[in-house]
Tab-separated table of C-alpha atoms and ligand atoms in Angstrom:
chain	number	residue	atom	x	y	z
S	1	MET	CA	-19.751	36.216	-11.336
S	2	LYS	CA	-22.555	34.529	-9.395
S	3	ASN	CA	-22.348	34.355	-5.612
S	4	ALA	CA	-22.204	31.063	-3.728
S	5	LYS	CA	-25.951	30.967	-3.060
S	6	ASP	CA	-26.771	31.524	-6.743
S	7	ILE	CA	-24.323	28.808	-7.820
S	8	LEU	CA	-25.920	26.340	-5.418
S	9	GLU	CA	-29.397	27.221	-6.673
S	10	GLN	CA	-28.319	26.974	-10.309
S	11	ASN	CA	-26.591	23.602	-9.739
S	12	LYS	CA	-29.614	22.268	-7.886
S	13	LYS	CA	-31.900	23.201	-10.777
S	14	GLY	CA	-29.376	21.629	-13.117
S	15	TRP	CA	-29.291	18.340	-11.220
S	16	ASN	CA	-33.072	18.197	-11.178
S	17	THR	CA	-32.894	18.325	-14.977
S	18	VAL	CA	-29.912	16.031	-15.686
S	19	SER	CA	-30.357	13.414	-12.955
S	20	HIS	CA	-31.878	10.839	-15.334
S	21	HIS	CA	-28.539	10.721	-17.192
S	22	PHE	CA	-26.877	9.386	-14.028
S	23	ASN	CA	-29.276	6.659	-12.961
S	24	GLY	CA	-26.986	4.022	-11.377
S	25	LYS	CA	-23.859	5.626	-12.834
S	26	ASP	CA	-20.977	6.360	-10.484
S	27	ALA	CA	-22.278	4.068	-7.795
S	28	LEU	CA	-20.622	1.477	-5.579
S	29	PRO	CA	-19.019	-1.002	-6.075
S	30	SER	CA	-17.650	1.327	-8.805
S	31	TYR	CA	-15.671	4.353	-7.613
S	32	GLY	CA	-16.022	6.153	-10.951
S	33	PRO	CA	-15.563	5.917	-14.713
S	34	PHE	CA	-13.176	3.014	-15.532
S	35	ALA	CA	-11.880	3.137	-11.929
S	36	GLN	CA	-10.903	0.298	-9.622
S	37	THR	CA	-13.867	-1.018	-7.699
S	38	GLU	CA	-14.604	-1.633	-4.019
S	39	ASP	CA	-14.206	-5.369	-4.726
S	40	GLU	CA	-10.637	-4.665	-5.869
S	41	LEU	CA	-9.700	-2.036	-3.280
S	42	GLN	CA	-11.645	-3.225	-0.189
S	43	LEU	CA	-11.595	0.182	1.508
S	44	PHE	CA	-14.710	-0.480	3.603
S	45	GLU	CA	-13.514	-2.969	6.176
S	46	ASN	CA	-16.832	-4.216	7.485
S	47	ILE	CA	-20.197	-2.792	6.507
S	48	LYS	CA	-22.338	-5.305	8.374
S	49	ASP	CA	-24.469	-3.666	11.102
S	50	LYS	CA	-22.835	-0.283	10.462
S	51	LYS	CA	-24.502	3.126	10.243
S	52	VAL	CA	-23.658	4.734	6.923
S	53	LEU	CA	-24.266	8.184	5.461
S	54	GLU	CA	-23.848	9.006	1.768
S	55	ILE	CA	-23.135	12.560	0.624
S	56	GLY	CA	-24.781	13.085	-2.795
S	57	TYR	CA	-26.705	9.782	-2.902
S	58	GLY	CA	-28.001	10.401	-6.429
S	59	SER	CA	-30.230	7.556	-7.615
S	60	GLY	CA	-29.531	5.588	-4.415
S	61	HIS	CA	-27.565	2.749	-6.020
S	62	SER	CA	-24.597	3.065	-3.625
S	63	LEU	CA	-26.938	2.991	-0.636
S	64	ARG	CA	-28.544	-0.136	-2.085
S	65	TYR	CA	-25.050	-1.642	-2.325
S	66	MET	CA	-24.538	-0.766	1.378
S	67	ALA	CA	-27.820	-2.515	2.235
S	68	SER	CA	-26.712	-5.599	0.285
S	69	LYS	CA	-23.573	-5.726	2.460
S	70	GLY	CA	-25.633	-5.640	5.651
S	71	ALA	CA	-25.492	-1.965	6.687
S	72	ASN	CA	-27.782	-1.376	9.625
S	73	GLU	CA	-28.874	2.217	8.903
S	74	LEU	CA	-28.879	3.959	5.525
S	75	TRP	CA	-28.725	7.754	5.529
S	76	GLY	CA	-28.131	10.212	2.728
S	77	VAL	CA	-28.024	13.885	1.770
S	78	ASP	CA	-28.593	15.184	-1.757
S	79	PHE	CA	-29.959	18.578	-2.801
S	80	SER	CA	-31.930	17.357	-5.818
S	81	GLN	CA	-35.638	16.559	-5.390
S	82	SER	CA	-35.614	14.381	-8.500
S	83	GLN	CA	-32.699	12.330	-7.136
S	84	LYS	CA	-34.541	11.951	-3.838
S	85	LYS	CA	-37.593	10.636	-5.660
S	86	ALA	CA	-35.489	8.168	-7.668
S	87	ALA	CA	-33.612	6.985	-4.561
S	88	GLU	CA	-36.835	6.570	-2.568
S	89	GLU	CA	-38.201	4.313	-5.305
S	90	LEU	CA	-35.016	2.276	-5.578
S	91	LEU	CA	-34.690	1.862	-1.812
S	92	THR	CA	-38.321	0.959	-1.147
S	93	GLY	CA	-38.566	-1.372	1.833
S	94	LEU	CA	-35.054	-0.607	3.091
S	95	GLY	CA	-36.104	2.260	5.396
S	96	PRO	CA	-33.531	4.847	4.317
S	97	HIS	CA	-33.263	8.291	5.935
S	98	LEU	CA	-33.016	10.499	2.856
S	99	PHE	CA	-32.612	14.269	3.128
S	100	CYS	CA	-32.992	16.810	0.357
S	101	ALA	CA	-30.456	19.507	1.278
S	102	PRO	CA	-27.086	20.907	0.259
S	103	MET	CA	-24.100	19.030	1.669
S	104	GLU	CA	-22.636	22.384	2.790
S	105	LYS	CA	-25.526	23.068	5.131
S	106	GLU	CA	-26.001	22.157	8.785
S	107	ILE	CA	-29.374	20.362	8.748
S	108	GLY	CA	-29.285	18.702	12.140
S	109	LEU	CA	-27.975	15.283	11.105
S	110	PRO	CA	-26.789	13.294	14.132
S	111	LYS	CA	-23.271	14.054	15.354
S	112	GLN	CA	-20.666	11.443	16.303
S	113	TYR	CA	-23.090	8.830	14.975
S	114	PHE	CA	-21.864	7.217	11.762
S	115	ASP	CA	-19.324	4.444	11.245
S	116	TYR	CA	-18.924	5.425	7.610
S	117	VAL	CA	-19.581	8.604	5.670
S	118	TYR	CA	-18.858	8.177	1.970
S	119	SER	CA	-19.393	9.941	-1.314
S	120	ILE	CA	-19.056	8.691	-4.877
S	121	TYR	CA	-18.505	11.454	-7.427
S	122	ALA	CA	-20.336	14.181	-5.516
S	123	ILE	CA	-17.894	15.954	-3.160
S	124	GLY	CA	-16.303	18.030	-5.924
S	125	TRP	CA	-19.670	19.722	-6.482
S	126	THR	CA	-19.501	21.439	-3.117
S	127	ILE	CA	-19.240	25.195	-3.170
S	128	ASP	CA	-17.579	25.129	0.270
S	129	LEU	CA	-15.116	22.280	0.749
S	130	SER	CA	-14.013	23.348	4.207
S	131	THR	CA	-17.554	23.455	5.682
S	132	THR	CA	-18.451	20.188	3.941
S	133	PHE	CA	-15.450	18.354	5.428
S	134	ASN	CA	-16.045	19.900	8.871
S	135	LEU	CA	-19.655	18.718	8.806
S	136	ILE	CA	-18.653	15.204	7.692
S	137	TYR	CA	-16.128	15.088	10.513
S	138	SER	CA	-18.845	16.028	12.986
S	139	TYR	CA	-21.188	13.245	11.758
S	140	LEU	CA	-18.595	10.494	12.289
S	141	LYS	CA	-17.993	8.561	15.479
S	142	VAL	CA	-14.456	8.632	16.771
S	143	GLY	CA	-12.782	5.826	14.824
S	144	GLY	CA	-15.257	6.321	11.947
S	145	THR	CA	-14.140	6.509	8.332
S	146	PHE	CA	-14.761	8.878	5.436
S	147	ILE	CA	-14.225	7.577	1.907
S	148	PHE	CA	-14.833	9.614	-1.227
S	149	SER	CA	-14.081	9.506	-4.926
S	150	TRP	CA	-14.000	12.335	-7.449
S	151	ASP	CA	-12.271	13.266	-10.704
S	152	HIS	CA	-8.526	13.266	-10.238
S	153	PRO	CA	-7.878	17.035	-9.950
S	154	LEU	CA	-5.288	17.018	-12.733
S	155	TYR	CA	-7.334	14.745	-15.023
S	156	ALA	CA	-9.946	17.487	-15.248
S	157	HIS	CA	-7.391	19.713	-16.995
S	158	LEU	CA	-6.222	17.103	-19.487
S	159	HIS	CA	-7.554	16.994	-22.994
S	160	ASN	CA	-7.132	14.427	-25.676
S	161	GLU	CA	-6.845	15.229	-29.333
S	162	ASN	CA	-6.275	12.394	-31.751
S	163	GLY	CA	-4.450	10.349	-29.137
S	164	LYS	CA	-2.296	13.176	-27.799
S	165	ILE	CA	-3.048	14.007	-24.177
S	166	TYR	CA	-2.165	17.530	-23.166
S	167	LEU	CA	-2.732	20.095	-20.422
S	168	LYS	CA	-5.345	22.436	-21.813
S	169	GLU	CA	-5.560	24.938	-18.994
S	170	SER	CA	-3.555	25.803	-15.934
S	171	TYR	CA	-3.676	23.370	-13.025
S	172	GLN	CA	-2.682	26.331	-10.835
S	173	ASP	CA	-5.992	28.096	-11.426
S	174	GLU	CA	-8.492	26.902	-8.820
S	175	GLY	CA	-11.352	29.121	-9.962
S	176	ILE	CA	-14.816	28.001	-10.937
S	177	ARG	CA	-15.758	26.578	-14.326
S	178	VAL	CA	-19.173	26.998	-15.890
S	179	PHE	CA	-20.476	24.222	-18.122
S	180	GLU	CA	-23.236	25.330	-20.474
S	181	ASN	CA	-25.711	22.759	-21.792
S	182	PHE	CA	-24.555	20.186	-19.291
S	183	LYS	CA	-25.245	16.664	-20.600
S	184	GLY	CA	-26.880	18.269	-23.631
S	185	GLU	CA	-29.671	19.786	-21.510
S	186	ASN	CA	-30.572	23.457	-21.379
S	187	VAL	CA	-28.857	24.037	-18.029
S	188	SER	CA	-25.559	25.473	-16.907
S	189	MET	CA	-23.635	24.018	-14.006
S	190	THR	CA	-20.696	25.383	-12.050
S	191	ILE	CA	-17.862	23.286	-10.636
S	192	HIS	CA	-14.909	24.454	-8.552
S	193	ARG	CA	-11.531	23.308	-9.794
S	194	ARG	CA	-9.321	22.336	-6.855
S	195	LYS	CA	-5.823	20.956	-6.627
S	196	MET	CA	-5.075	17.586	-5.079
S	197	ALA	CA	-3.304	19.411	-2.218
S	198	THR	CA	-6.448	21.447	-1.497
S	199	TYR	CA	-8.487	18.287	-0.896
S	200	ILE	CA	-5.768	16.804	1.297
S	201	ASN	CA	-5.102	19.986	3.271
S	202	GLU	CA	-8.813	20.624	3.894
S	203	LEU	CA	-9.163	17.080	5.244
S	204	ILE	CA	-6.220	17.656	7.577
S	205	LYS	CA	-7.652	21.020	8.692
S	206	ALA	CA	-10.989	19.354	9.489
S	207	GLY	CA	-9.117	16.958	11.786
S	208	PHE	CA	-8.916	13.829	9.630
S	209	GLN	CA	-6.076	11.360	9.606
S	210	ILE	CA	-5.473	10.358	6.000
S	211	ASP	CA	-5.213	6.591	5.562
S	212	SER	CA	-4.983	6.253	1.817
S	213	VAL	CA	-4.830	8.366	-1.337
S	214	ILE	CA	-5.504	6.373	-4.473
S	215	GLU	CA	-4.856	7.612	-7.995
S	216	SER	CA	-6.960	4.913	-9.520
S	217	ASP	CA	-5.736	2.613	-12.229
S	218	VAL	CA	-8.420	1.228	-14.528
S	219	SER	CA	-10.433	-1.653	-13.144
S	220	THR	CA	-9.115	-5.138	-13.977
S	221	CYS	CA	-12.181	-5.680	-16.143
S	222	TYR	CA	-10.806	-3.082	-18.612
S	223	LYS	CA	-7.167	-4.220	-18.511
S	224	ASP	CA	-7.366	-6.378	-21.617
S	225	GLU	CA	-9.896	-4.233	-23.433
S	226	GLU	CA	-8.700	-2.674	-26.658
S	227	GLU	CA	-8.465	1.067	-25.965
S	228	GLU	CA	-10.086	3.003	-28.720
S	229	ILE	CA	-8.536	6.464	-29.109
S	230	SER	CA	-11.294	8.866	-28.234
S	231	ASP	CA	-11.530	12.582	-27.507
S	232	ARG	CA	-14.328	12.114	-24.984
S	233	TYR	CA	-13.818	13.563	-21.472
S	234	TYR	CA	-13.911	10.070	-19.957
S	235	SER	CA	-12.224	7.528	-22.169
S	236	LEU	CA	-10.468	4.255	-21.477
S	237	TYR	CA	-7.541	5.561	-23.491
S	238	LYS	CA	-7.127	8.599	-21.233
S	239	ALA	CA	-7.804	6.599	-18.052
S	240	LYS	CA	-5.167	3.998	-18.980
S	241	ASN	CA	-2.609	6.785	-19.324
S	242	PHE	CA	-3.608	8.996	-16.400
S	243	PRO	CA	-5.831	8.318	-13.360
S	244	ALA	CA	-9.341	9.582	-14.041
S	245	THR	CA	-10.399	9.103	-10.423
S	246	MET	CA	-8.899	9.895	-7.040
S	247	ILE	CA	-10.144	8.076	-3.975
S	248	ILE	CA	-9.321	9.205	-0.457
S	249	LYS	CA	-9.875	7.303	2.765
S	250	ALA	CA	-9.570	9.217	6.031
S	251	THR	CA	-10.344	8.497	9.670
S	252	LYS	CA	-11.691	10.560	12.530
S	253	SER	CA	-9.220	9.482	15.151
S	254	VAL	CA	-9.742	12.227	17.724
S	255	GLU	CA	-12.674	13.936	19.411
S	256	GLU	CA	-14.486	16.822	17.775
S	257	LYS	CA	-12.277	19.393	16.193
S	258	TRP	CA	-15.309	21.052	14.631
S	259	ASP	CA	-16.605	22.460	17.921
S	260	HIS	CA	-13.185	23.816	18.853
S	261	ALA	CA	-12.853	25.479	15.493
S	262	ARG	CA	-16.043	27.495	15.859
W	301	SAM	C1	-22.758	11.869	-9.900
W	301	SAM	S1	-24.058	12.011	-8.786
W	301	SAM	C2	-23.689	10.821	-7.516
W	301	SAM	C3	-24.226	9.466	-7.808
W	301	SAM	C4	-24.350	8.579	-6.584
W	301	SAM	N1	-23.075	8.285	-6.040
W	301	SAM	C5	-25.113	7.293	-6.849
W	301	SAM	O1	-24.781	6.259	-6.248
W	301	SAM	O2	-26.096	7.317	-7.615
W	301	SAM	C6	-23.741	13.522	-7.917
W	301	SAM	C7	-24.850	13.886	-6.954
W	301	SAM	O3	-24.425	14.987	-6.172
W	301	SAM	C8	-25.562	15.788	-5.900
W	301	SAM	N2	-25.069	17.129	-5.533
W	301	SAM	C9	-24.348	18.002	-6.291
W	301	SAM	N3	-24.044	19.120	-5.588
W	301	SAM	C10	-24.577	18.936	-4.348
W	301	SAM	C11	-24.596	19.723	-3.157
W	301	SAM	N4	-23.981	20.907	-3.119
W	301	SAM	N5	-25.235	19.234	-2.069
W	301	SAM	C12	-25.872	18.027	-2.109
W	301	SAM	N6	-25.885	17.228	-3.208
W	301	SAM	C13	-25.236	17.673	-4.307
W	301	SAM	C14	-26.375	15.758	-7.184
W	301	SAM	O4	-27.730	16.059	-6.979
W	301	SAM	C15	-26.138	14.326	-7.634
W	301	SAM	O5	-27.194	13.489	-7.220
């Protein structure tokens, strides 16, 4: 099995190759495939004049959404050079602070600075959830909010065959999964499978107060859509029967826990 450093390197190479498949996908106001949107959920209370940091900014579309809502400072971390290039182009003229680095790494981002840290379909890629959440906690002001979306941890184990949805592999097994030929490209990518409780407990350990856990229904725009039975990983049929996306909102309500923990 590869060590953590090798996995990070391999995933980074992979994202540099597959990033064009994700241009503008999984970006705010959407929280994920078929998921309820920010317009429906209103998790960000007031973006105007706020300092925001996106973890895994991808093509930059969510940061552009933040700018359109009046955010004062746009910051982001993503380890893929090709995503950085795409985001820089998209955000031309908006003065973003974009960093090309792993989310698990201390890179000297300002502490106790941000009103919002958020992440749309990127957190689950981390190879070290605990360090990632501790770092995010340290970036937030007291009273600041962290919002992220990712595959619902159980959804990732569900498979669909001719309309029958079943558990293909154990939800208990939190090990890594290797995906060969990711998005049809000649790259392999590694993702950690984690339980819902692992995400919640790691947030609590980092010091967060959990405000909301959402097992997303499909967005209202899909409610009346005829659901074609499909065996694809993301399908409206599957998402109408089981939440494809989880969204968690958490607050930093007390002073640094990060420093005490070290
Ligand atoms: C599905 S995309 C996110 C799309 C983004 N929300 C948007 O608005 O375009 C996931 C992103 O996470 C980034 N990523 C994956 N693992 C990472 C890591 N360990 N550290 C930093 N970025 C990572 C990838 O480069 C990719 O851009």
